[in-house]
Amino acid sequence: MVSIQQYQSPLGGILLAADEVGLVGLWFEGQKYFANTLPVGHCAQTTPILAEAKRWLDIYFAGKEPDFLPPLHPVGSSFQQSVWKILLTIPYGQIITYGDIARQLAAQQGGRVSAQAVGGAVGHNKVSIIIPCHRVVGANGSLTGYAGGIDKKIKLLELEHADMSRLFIPKKGTAL
C-alpha cells in the first residue's frame, strides 16, 4: 500500500509517497513526471516514513543539512538505481556533472557510460531533493534540466550555499 501526504515548502507544494519500505516519491506539484509512478490504490495518511521525510524537509528548508536520511525505496531500473546511489554521495552544497557520474559508473562497472544516459536517469529521479539531482550540472556549468524547474534548482542550490559563480541558465531550446 502506498500512502501519500502533502508538504508545503517555501518553493511550493510537494507530494510525498511511501510504501512499507520507504519513500517512493517526492515531487513538486506540477513538475515533469509528477507522480507518474504513483499507483491508483494509494491513500492519504500519515506513516512513520512520511513523518521522517517531513522532518528531513523541515530541517532542509530551515537551511541546515539534515544528519539522517528517511528510508528510501524509489523504483527504477538497475542503471537508474546505480545513478541514484551516486547522487546520494554528493555532499550538501556541492555540485558535480553528468560526466562525473558517468565516469564513476564506468569505473565501477567497467566499460563506457554516456553522460546522456546518466542525464536520463537523473531526470527520472522519483525522490527529488532528498536524492539530490539538483546538484548535477552540465560540464560547462549549465544548469540543465530539472524536473521541478530551473528556478527551483537554483533556489535549492542557493539554500545549500553552493558556489554558483560558474553556473548559468542555458538559452531556450537547450536541455531545459
XYZ file of C-alpha atoms in Angstrom:
176
model
C 0.000 0.000 0.000
C 1.310 3.438 -0.921
C 0.477 6.334 1.383
C 0.690 9.981 0.388
C 0.898 13.324 2.141
C 1.217 16.910 1.054
C 4.077 19.092 2.266
C 4.122 22.861 1.898
C 7.679 24.025 1.179
C 8.952 27.581 0.652
C 9.225 26.617 -3.052
C 5.663 25.323 -3.368
C 3.636 22.225 -2.684
C 5.290 18.825 -2.571
C 3.648 15.422 -2.762
C 5.298 12.679 -0.706
C 4.606 8.977 -1.270
C 5.819 5.972 0.711
C 5.242 2.249 0.861
C 6.021 -0.030 3.809
C 9.764 0.012 2.945
C 10.493 3.685 2.297
C 9.850 6.855 0.361
C 8.876 6.041 -3.231
C 8.245 9.576 -4.432
C 8.801 13.244 -3.694
C 7.533 15.591 -6.387
C 6.976 19.332 -6.636
C 3.363 19.915 -7.652
C 3.144 20.201 -11.419
C 6.702 19.099 -12.138
C 7.632 16.970 -15.110
C 6.771 13.298 -14.406
C 4.612 14.438 -11.445
C 3.505 11.334 -9.532
C 3.879 9.250 -12.699
C 4.720 6.131 -10.691
C 2.015 6.565 -8.056
C -0.285 3.521 -8.025
C -4.033 4.010 -8.332
C -4.697 2.396 -4.946
C -2.830 4.953 -2.809
C -4.360 6.631 0.230
C -3.732 9.841 2.113
C -2.479 9.010 5.599
C 0.414 9.654 7.951
C 3.015 6.934 8.317
C 6.315 6.880 10.228
C 8.236 7.017 6.920
C 6.293 10.058 5.705
C 6.763 11.720 9.123
C 10.545 11.160 8.825
C 10.554 12.619 5.312
C 8.663 15.688 6.517
C 11.104 16.114 9.412
C 14.006 15.870 6.924
C 12.373 18.522 4.721
C 11.719 20.818 7.712
C 15.425 20.739 8.601
C 16.499 21.137 4.968
C 14.232 24.108 4.261
C 15.416 25.727 7.505
C 18.790 25.982 5.723
C 20.506 23.161 7.578
C 21.962 19.892 6.372
C 19.894 17.002 7.756
C 22.062 14.438 9.557
C 19.885 11.465 8.572
C 18.051 10.034 5.587
C 14.488 8.817 5.771
C 14.052 5.257 4.459
C 14.128 5.350 0.641
C 12.539 2.936 -1.830
C 12.499 4.519 -5.311
C 11.589 2.069 -8.053
C 13.722 2.075 -11.178
C 15.986 0.051 -13.426
C 19.316 -1.212 -12.121
C 21.044 1.551 -14.113
C 18.788 4.224 -12.577
C 19.386 2.756 -9.115
C 23.166 2.938 -9.625
C 22.909 6.592 -10.699
C 20.636 7.494 -7.770
C 23.076 5.795 -5.379
C 25.831 8.113 -6.651
C 23.533 11.137 -6.267
C 23.230 10.293 -2.568
C 27.017 10.676 -2.213
C 27.113 14.271 -3.489
C 27.898 16.429 -0.457
C 25.430 19.095 0.660
C 26.181 22.366 -1.114
C 28.404 20.746 -3.762
C 27.787 20.106 -7.451
C 29.028 17.510 -9.923
C 28.479 16.976 -13.627
C 26.668 14.281 -15.548
C 30.077 13.337 -16.964
C 31.490 12.923 -13.439
C 28.720 10.439 -12.663
C 29.289 8.628 -15.981
C 32.996 8.274 -15.168
C 32.211 6.937 -11.666
C 29.816 4.366 -13.128
C 32.303 3.349 -15.814
C 34.962 2.812 -13.142
C 32.559 0.710 -11.046
C 31.096 -1.347 -13.882
C 33.861 -1.359 -16.473
C 33.229 -0.047 -19.963
C 31.840 3.278 -21.017
C 28.771 5.103 -19.737
C 27.381 8.105 -21.568
C 26.604 11.366 -19.794
C 23.304 11.425 -21.739
C 22.266 8.074 -20.242
C 23.144 9.443 -16.816
C 21.045 12.531 -17.585
C 18.051 10.344 -18.350
C 18.386 8.502 -15.038
C 18.916 11.741 -13.103
C 15.858 13.270 -14.788
C 13.686 10.336 -13.740
C 14.700 10.502 -10.071
C 11.455 9.936 -8.184
C 12.648 11.297 -4.823
C 13.910 14.765 -5.666
C 15.681 16.938 -3.091
C 16.442 14.002 -0.751
C 18.132 12.158 -3.635
C 19.831 15.399 -4.713
C 19.520 15.514 -8.501
C 19.543 19.325 -8.264
C 23.292 19.096 -7.509
C 24.072 17.835 -11.029
C 25.026 20.315 -13.763
C 26.364 20.242 -17.299
C 30.124 20.007 -17.892
C 30.225 23.668 -18.943
C 28.359 24.862 -15.835
C 24.949 24.826 -17.491
C 22.025 24.415 -15.104
C 20.493 21.870 -17.434
C 17.069 20.388 -16.889
C 15.484 19.808 -13.532
C 12.052 18.167 -13.465
C 10.898 20.693 -10.846
C 12.049 23.625 -12.996
C 15.309 25.549 -13.294
C 14.030 28.195 -10.863
C 13.636 25.574 -8.131
C 17.046 24.049 -8.926
C 18.624 27.477 -8.426
C 16.736 28.063 -5.150
C 17.788 24.647 -3.789
C 21.453 25.291 -4.632
C 21.230 28.781 -3.093
C 19.650 27.308 0.048
C 22.684 24.989 0.318
C 25.081 27.921 -0.277
C 26.558 26.138 -3.308
C 29.192 28.043 -5.283
C 27.175 29.160 -8.297
C 29.733 31.593 -9.693
C 30.426 29.497 -12.810
C 26.869 28.258 -13.362
C 24.437 29.659 -15.914
C 20.938 29.113 -17.240
C 21.014 27.677 -20.763
C 19.327 29.545 -23.596
C 15.881 28.429 -24.764
C 15.936 25.380 -26.980
C 18.634 23.570 -24.999
C 18.046 20.957 -22.311
C 15.633 22.888 -20.110
